[in-house]
PDB file of C-alpha atoms in Angstrom:
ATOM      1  CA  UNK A   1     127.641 213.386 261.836  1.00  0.00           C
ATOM      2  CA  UNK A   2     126.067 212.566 258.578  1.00  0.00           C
ATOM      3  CA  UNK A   3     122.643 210.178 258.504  1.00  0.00           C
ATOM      4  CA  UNK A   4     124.567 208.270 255.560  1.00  0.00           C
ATOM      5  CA  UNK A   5     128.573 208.068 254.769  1.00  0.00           C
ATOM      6  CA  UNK A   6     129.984 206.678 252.428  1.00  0.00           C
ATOM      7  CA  UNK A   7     133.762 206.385 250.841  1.00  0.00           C
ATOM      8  CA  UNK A   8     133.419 209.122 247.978  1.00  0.00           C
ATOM      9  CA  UNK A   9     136.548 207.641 245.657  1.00  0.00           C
ATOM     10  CA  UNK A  10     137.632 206.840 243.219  1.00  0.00           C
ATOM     11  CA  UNK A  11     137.270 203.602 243.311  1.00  0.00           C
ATOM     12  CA  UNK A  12     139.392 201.784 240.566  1.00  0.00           C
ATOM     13  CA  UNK A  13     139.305 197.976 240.261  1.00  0.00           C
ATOM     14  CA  UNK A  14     140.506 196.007 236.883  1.00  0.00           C
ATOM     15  CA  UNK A  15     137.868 194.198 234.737  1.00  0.00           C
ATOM     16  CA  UNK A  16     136.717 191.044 236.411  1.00  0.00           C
ATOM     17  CA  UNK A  17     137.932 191.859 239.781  1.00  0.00           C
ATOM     18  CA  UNK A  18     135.365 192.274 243.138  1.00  0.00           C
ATOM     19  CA  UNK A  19     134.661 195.737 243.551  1.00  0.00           C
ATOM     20  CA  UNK A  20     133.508 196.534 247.561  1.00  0.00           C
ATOM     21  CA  UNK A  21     131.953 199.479 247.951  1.00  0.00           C
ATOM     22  CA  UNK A  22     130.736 200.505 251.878  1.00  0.00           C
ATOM     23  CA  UNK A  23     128.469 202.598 253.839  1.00  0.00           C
ATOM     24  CA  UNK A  24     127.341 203.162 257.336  1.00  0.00           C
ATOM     25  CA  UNK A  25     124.649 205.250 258.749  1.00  0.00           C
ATOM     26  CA  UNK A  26     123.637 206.716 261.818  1.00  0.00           C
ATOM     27  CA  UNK A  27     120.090 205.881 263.088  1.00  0.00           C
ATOM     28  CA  UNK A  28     120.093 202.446 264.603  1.00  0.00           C
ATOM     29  CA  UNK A  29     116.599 201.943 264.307  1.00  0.00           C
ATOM     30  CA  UNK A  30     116.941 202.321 260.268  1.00  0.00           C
ATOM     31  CA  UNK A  31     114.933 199.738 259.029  1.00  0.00           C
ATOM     32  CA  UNK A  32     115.474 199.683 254.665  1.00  0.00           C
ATOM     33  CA  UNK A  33     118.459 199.935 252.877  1.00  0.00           C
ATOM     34  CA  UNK A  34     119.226 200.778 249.372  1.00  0.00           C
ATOM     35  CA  UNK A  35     121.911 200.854 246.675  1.00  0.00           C
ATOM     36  CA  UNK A  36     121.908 203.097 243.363  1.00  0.00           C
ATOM     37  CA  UNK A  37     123.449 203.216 240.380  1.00  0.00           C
ATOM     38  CA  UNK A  38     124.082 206.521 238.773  1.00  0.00           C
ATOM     39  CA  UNK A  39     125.635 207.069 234.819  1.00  0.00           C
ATOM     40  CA  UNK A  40     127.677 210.369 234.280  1.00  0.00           C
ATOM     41  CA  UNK A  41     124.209 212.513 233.597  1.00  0.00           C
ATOM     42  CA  UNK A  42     121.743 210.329 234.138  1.00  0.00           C
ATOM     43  CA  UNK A  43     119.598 209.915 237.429  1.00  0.00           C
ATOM     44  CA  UNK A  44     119.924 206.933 239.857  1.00  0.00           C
ATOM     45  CA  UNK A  45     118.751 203.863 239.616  1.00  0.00           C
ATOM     46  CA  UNK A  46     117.851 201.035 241.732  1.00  0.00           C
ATOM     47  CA  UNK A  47     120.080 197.767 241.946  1.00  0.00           C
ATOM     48  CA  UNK A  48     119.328 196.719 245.354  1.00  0.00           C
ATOM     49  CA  UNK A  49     117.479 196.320 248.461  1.00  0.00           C
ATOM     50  CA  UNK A  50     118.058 194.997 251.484  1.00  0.00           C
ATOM     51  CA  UNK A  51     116.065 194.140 254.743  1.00  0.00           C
ATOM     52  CA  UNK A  52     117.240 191.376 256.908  1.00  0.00           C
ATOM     53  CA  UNK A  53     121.269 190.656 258.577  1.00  0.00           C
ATOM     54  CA  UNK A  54     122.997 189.020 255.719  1.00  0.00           C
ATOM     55  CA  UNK A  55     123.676 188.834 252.614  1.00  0.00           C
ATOM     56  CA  UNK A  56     121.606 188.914 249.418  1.00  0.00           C
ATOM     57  CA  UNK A  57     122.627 188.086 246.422  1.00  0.00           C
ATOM     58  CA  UNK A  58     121.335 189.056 243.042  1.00  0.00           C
ATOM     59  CA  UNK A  59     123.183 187.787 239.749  1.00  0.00           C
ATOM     60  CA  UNK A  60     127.063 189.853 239.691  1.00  0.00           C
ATOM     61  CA  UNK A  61     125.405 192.101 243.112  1.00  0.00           C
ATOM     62  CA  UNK A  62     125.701 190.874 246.928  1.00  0.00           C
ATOM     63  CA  UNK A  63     124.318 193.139 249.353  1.00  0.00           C
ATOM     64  CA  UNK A  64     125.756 192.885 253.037  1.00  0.00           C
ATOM     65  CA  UNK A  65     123.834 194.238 256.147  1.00  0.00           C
ATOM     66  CA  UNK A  66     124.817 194.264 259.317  1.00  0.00           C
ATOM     67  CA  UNK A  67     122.627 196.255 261.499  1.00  0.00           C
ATOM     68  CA  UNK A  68     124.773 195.709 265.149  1.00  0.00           C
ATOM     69  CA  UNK A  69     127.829 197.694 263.504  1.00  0.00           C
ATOM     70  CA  UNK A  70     125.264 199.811 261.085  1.00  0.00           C
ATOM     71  CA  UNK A  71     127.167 199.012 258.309  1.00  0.00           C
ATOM     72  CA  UNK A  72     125.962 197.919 255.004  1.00  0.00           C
ATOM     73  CA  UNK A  73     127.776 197.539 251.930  1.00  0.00           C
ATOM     74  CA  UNK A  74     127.241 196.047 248.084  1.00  0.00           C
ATOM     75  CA  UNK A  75     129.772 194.203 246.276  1.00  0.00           C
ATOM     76  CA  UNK A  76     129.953 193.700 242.492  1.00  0.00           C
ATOM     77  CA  UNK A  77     131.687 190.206 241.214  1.00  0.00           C
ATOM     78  CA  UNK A  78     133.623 189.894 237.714  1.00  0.00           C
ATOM     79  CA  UNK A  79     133.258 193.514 237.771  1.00  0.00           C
ATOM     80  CA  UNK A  80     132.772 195.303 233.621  1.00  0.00           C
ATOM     81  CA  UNK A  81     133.559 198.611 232.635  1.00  0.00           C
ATOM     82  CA  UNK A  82     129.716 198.891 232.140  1.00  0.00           C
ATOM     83  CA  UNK A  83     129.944 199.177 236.043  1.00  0.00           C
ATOM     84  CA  UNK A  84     131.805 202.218 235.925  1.00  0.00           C
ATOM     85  CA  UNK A  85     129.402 204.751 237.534  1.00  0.00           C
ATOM     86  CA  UNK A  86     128.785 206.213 241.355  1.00  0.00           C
ATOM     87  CA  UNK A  87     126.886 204.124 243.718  1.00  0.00           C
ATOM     88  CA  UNK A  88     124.388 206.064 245.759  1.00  0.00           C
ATOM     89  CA  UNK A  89     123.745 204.018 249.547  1.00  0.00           C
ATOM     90  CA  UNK A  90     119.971 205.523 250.638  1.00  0.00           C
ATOM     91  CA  UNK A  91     118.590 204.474 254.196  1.00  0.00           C
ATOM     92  CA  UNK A  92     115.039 204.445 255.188  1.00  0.00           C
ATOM     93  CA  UNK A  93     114.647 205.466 258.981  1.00  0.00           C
ATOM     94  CA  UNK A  94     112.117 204.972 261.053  1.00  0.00           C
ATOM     95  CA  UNK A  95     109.764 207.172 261.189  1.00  0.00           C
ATOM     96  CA  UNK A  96     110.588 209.193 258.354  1.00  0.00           C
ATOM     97  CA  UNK A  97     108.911 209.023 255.041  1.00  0.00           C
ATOM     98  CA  UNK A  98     112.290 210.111 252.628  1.00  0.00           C
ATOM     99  CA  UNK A  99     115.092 208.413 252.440  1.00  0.00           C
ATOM    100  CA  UNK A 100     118.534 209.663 253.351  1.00  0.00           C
ATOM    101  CA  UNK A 101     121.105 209.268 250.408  1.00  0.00           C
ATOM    102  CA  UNK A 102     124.820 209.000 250.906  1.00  0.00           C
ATOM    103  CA  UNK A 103     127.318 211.087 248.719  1.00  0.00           C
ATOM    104  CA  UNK A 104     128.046 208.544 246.701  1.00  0.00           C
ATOM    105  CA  UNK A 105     131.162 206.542 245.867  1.00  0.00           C
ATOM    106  CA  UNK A 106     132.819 206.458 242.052  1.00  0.00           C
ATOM    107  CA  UNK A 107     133.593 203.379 241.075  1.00  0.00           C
ATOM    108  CA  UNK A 108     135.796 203.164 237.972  1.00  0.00           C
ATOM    109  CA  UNK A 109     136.848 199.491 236.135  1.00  0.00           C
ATOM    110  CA  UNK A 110     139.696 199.515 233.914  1.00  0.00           C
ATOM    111  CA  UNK A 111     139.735 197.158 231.275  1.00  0.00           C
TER     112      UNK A 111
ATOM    113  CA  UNK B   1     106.929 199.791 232.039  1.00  0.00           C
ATOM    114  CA  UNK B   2     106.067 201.874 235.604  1.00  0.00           C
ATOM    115  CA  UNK B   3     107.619 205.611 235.051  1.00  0.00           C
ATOM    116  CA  UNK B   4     108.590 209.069 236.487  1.00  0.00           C
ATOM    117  CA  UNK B   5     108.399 211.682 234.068  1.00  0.00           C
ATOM    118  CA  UNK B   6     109.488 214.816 233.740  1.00  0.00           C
ATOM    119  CA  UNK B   7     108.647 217.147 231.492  1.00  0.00           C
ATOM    120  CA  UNK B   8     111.865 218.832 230.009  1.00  0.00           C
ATOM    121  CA  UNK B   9     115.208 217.269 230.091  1.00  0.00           C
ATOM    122  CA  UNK B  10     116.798 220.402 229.660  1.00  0.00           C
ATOM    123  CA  UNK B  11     115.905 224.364 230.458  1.00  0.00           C
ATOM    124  CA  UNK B  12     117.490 227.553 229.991  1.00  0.00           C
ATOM    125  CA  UNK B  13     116.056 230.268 232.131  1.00  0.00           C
ATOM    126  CA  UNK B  14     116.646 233.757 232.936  1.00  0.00           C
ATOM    127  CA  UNK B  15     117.302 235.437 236.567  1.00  0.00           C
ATOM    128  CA  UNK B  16     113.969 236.142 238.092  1.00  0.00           C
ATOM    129  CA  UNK B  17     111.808 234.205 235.894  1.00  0.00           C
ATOM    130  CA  UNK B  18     108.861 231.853 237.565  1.00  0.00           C
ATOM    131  CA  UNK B  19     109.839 228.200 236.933  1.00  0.00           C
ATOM    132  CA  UNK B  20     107.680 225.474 236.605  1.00  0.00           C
ATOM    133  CA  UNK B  21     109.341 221.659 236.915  1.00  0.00           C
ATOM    134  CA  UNK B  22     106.284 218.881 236.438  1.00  0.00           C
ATOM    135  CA  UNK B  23     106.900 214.993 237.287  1.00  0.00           C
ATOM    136  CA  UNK B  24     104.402 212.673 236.792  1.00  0.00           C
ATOM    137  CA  UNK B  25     103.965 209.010 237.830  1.00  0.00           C
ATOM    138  CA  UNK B  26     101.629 206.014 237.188  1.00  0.00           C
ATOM    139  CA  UNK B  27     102.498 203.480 239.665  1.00  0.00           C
ATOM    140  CA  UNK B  28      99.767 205.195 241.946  1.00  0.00           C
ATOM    141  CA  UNK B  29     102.576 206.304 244.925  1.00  0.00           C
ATOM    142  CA  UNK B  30     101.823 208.230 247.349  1.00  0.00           C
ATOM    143  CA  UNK B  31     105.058 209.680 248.381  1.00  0.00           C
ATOM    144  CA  UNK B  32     106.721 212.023 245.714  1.00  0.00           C
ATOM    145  CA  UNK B  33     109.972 213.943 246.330  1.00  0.00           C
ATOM    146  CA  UNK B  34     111.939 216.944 244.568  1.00  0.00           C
ATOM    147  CA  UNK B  35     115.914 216.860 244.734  1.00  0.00           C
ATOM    148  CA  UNK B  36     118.519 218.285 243.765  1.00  0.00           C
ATOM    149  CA  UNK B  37     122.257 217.324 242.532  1.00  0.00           C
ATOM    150  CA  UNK B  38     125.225 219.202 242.808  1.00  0.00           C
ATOM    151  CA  UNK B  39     128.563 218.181 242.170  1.00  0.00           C
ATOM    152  CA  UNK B  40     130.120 217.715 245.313  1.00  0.00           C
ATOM    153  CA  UNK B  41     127.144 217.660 247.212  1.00  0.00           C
ATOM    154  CA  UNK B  42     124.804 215.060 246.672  1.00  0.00           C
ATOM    155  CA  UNK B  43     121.246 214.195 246.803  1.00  0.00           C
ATOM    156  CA  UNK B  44     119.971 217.230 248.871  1.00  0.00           C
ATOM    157  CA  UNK B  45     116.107 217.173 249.235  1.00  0.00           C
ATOM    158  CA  UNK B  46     114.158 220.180 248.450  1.00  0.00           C
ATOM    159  CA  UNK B  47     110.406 219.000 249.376  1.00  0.00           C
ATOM    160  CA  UNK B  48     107.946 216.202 249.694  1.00  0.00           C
ATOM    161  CA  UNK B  49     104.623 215.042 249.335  1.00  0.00           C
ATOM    162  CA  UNK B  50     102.758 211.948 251.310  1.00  0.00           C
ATOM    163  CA  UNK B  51      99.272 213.028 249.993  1.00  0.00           C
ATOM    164  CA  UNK B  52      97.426 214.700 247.522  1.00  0.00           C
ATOM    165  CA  UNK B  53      97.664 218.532 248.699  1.00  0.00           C
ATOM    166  CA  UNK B  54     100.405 217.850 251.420  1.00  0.00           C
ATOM    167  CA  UNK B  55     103.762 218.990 251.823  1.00  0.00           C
ATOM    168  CA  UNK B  56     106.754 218.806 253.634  1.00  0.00           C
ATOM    169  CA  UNK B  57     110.092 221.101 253.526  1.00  0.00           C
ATOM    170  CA  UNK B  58     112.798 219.184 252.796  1.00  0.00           C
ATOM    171  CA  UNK B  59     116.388 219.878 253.640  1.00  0.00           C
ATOM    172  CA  UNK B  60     116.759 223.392 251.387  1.00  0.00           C
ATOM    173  CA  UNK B  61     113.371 224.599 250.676  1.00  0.00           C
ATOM    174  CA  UNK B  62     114.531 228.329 250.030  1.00  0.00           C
ATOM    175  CA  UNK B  63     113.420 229.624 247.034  1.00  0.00           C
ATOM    176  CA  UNK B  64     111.100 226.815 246.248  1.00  0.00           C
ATOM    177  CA  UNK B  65     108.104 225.999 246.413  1.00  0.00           C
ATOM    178  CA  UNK B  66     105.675 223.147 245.548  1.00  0.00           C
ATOM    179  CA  UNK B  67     101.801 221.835 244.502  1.00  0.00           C
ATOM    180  CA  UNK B  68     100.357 218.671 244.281  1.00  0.00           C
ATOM    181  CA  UNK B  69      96.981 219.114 243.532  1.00  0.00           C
ATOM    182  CA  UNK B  70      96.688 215.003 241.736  1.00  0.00           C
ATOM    183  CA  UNK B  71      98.470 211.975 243.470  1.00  0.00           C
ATOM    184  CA  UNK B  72     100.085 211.375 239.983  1.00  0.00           C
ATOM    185  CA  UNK B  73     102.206 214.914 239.460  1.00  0.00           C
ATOM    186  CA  UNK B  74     104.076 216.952 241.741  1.00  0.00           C
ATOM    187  CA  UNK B  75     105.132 220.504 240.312  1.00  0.00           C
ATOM    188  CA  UNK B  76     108.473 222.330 241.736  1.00  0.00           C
ATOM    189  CA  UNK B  77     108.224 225.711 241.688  1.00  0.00           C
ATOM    190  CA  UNK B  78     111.160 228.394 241.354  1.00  0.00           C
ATOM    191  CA  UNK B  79     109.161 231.579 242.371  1.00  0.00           C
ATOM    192  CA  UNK B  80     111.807 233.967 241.194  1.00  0.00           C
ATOM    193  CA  UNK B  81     114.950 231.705 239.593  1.00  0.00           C
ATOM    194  CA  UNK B  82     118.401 232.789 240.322  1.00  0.00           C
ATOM    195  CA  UNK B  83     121.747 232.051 239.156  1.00  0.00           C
ATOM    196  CA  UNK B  84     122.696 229.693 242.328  1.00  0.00           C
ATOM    197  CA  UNK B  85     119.393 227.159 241.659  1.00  0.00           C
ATOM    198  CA  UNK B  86     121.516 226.242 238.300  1.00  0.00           C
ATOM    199  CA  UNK B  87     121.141 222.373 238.940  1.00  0.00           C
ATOM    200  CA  UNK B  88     119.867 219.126 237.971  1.00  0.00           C
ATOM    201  CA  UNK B  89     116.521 218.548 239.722  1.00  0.00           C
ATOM    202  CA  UNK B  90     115.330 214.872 240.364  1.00  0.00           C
ATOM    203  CA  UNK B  91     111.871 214.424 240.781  1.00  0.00           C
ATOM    204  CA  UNK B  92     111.021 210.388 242.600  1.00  0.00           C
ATOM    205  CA  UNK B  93     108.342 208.778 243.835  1.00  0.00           C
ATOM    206  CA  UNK B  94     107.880 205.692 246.579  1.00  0.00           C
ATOM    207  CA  UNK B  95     105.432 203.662 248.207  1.00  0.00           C
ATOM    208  CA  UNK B  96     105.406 203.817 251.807  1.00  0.00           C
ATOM    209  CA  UNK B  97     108.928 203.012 252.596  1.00  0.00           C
ATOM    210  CA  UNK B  98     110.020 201.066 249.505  1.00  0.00           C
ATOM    211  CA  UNK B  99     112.722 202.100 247.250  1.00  0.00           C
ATOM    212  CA  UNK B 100     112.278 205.523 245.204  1.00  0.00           C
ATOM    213  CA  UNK B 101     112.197 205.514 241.223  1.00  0.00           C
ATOM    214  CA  UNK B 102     113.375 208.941 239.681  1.00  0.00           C
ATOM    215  CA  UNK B 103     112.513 210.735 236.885  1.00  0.00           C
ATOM    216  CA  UNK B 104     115.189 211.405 233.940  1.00  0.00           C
ATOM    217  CA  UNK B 105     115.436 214.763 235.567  1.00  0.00           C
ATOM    218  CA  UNK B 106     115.955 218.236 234.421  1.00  0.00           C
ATOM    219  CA  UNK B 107     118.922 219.959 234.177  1.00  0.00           C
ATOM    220  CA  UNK B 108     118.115 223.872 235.000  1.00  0.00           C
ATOM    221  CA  UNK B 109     120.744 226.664 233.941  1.00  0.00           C
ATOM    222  CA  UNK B 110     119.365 230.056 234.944  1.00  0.00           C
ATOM    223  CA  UNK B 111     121.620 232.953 233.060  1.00  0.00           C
TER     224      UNK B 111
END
């Protein structure tokens, strides 16, 4: 079983639609969670972070944790075809000092 | 603006040369990492470093090697390059278990 999984895609949504993208992972004592944008050749980039149960929101971005079902997922509201890139989910587990980096999942919007 | 850098965006190398990858950050981190990105396959780590002068083998170390001789630059080494480490190498730093930034990264083709 992989530390990280995630749906690889494609994921197509139309413009201005809610785009749910979802990952789970495999050490229950993971403690930080992280989602990553990634442009067709460029490197990732960080959109979120998450600690706590719940959700956090930040502007068009909602991450969702749930550590009891180690599940956590991001979604993306009145999504743009600037969003159009693969969304790398990276936990932090205890203990360890990398992270451990999901596959990835495409995400495509069509205009 | 905090920044990873890496010195060449783009290399062309041939079979058994010595590569030399440098990344350098100033946000003072101590953690630095070395990845690479296949199609396919990911975020696969190749080493790390928690301290000046330490190292850890990451995931695929073959064929690779490391120094980190300053807490700002972490070198990745290809002691004799061969056709297969034709990639795009992602150099990132953290501190303690926060999120990692990346580098612009390098993409390597050995011919």
């Amino acid at each position: 079983q992989k530390e990280v999984e995630q749906n690889s895609g494609p994921l197509s949504v139309p413009e201005g639609a809610i785009a749910s993208l979802n990952c789970t992972y495999s050490d229950r004592g993971s403690q930080s969670f992280f989602w990553y944008r990634q442009y067709s050749g460029k490197s990732p980039e960080l959109i979120m972070f998450i600690y706590s149960n719940g959700d956090k929101e930040d502007g068009r971005f909602t991450a969702q944790l749930n550590k009891a079902s180690q599940y956590v997922s991001l979604l993306i509201r009145d999504s743009q075809p600037s969003d159009s890139a693969t969304y790398l989910c990276a936990v932090h587990q205890t203990g360890a000092n990398n992270l451990f980096f999901g596959t990835g999942t495409r995400l495509t919007v069509i205009p | 603006d905090v920044k990873v850098t890496q010195s060449s965006r783009y290399l062309v190398k041939r079979t058994g040369e010595k590569v030399f990858l440098e990344c350098v950050q100033d946000m003072d981190h101590e953690n630095m990492f070395w990845y690479r990105q296949d199609p396919g396959l990911g975020l696969r780590l190749i080493y790390f470093s928690y301290d000046v002068k330490m190292k850890e083998k990451g995931d695929i170390p073959e064929g690779y090697s490391v120094s980190r001789e300053k807490k700002e630059r972490f070198s990745l080494i290809l002691e004799s390059a061969s056709t297969n480490q034709t990639s795009m190498y992602l150099c990132a730093s953290s501190k303690e278990s926060n999120g990692y930034t990346f580098g612009s990264g390098t993409r390597l083709t050995v011919v």
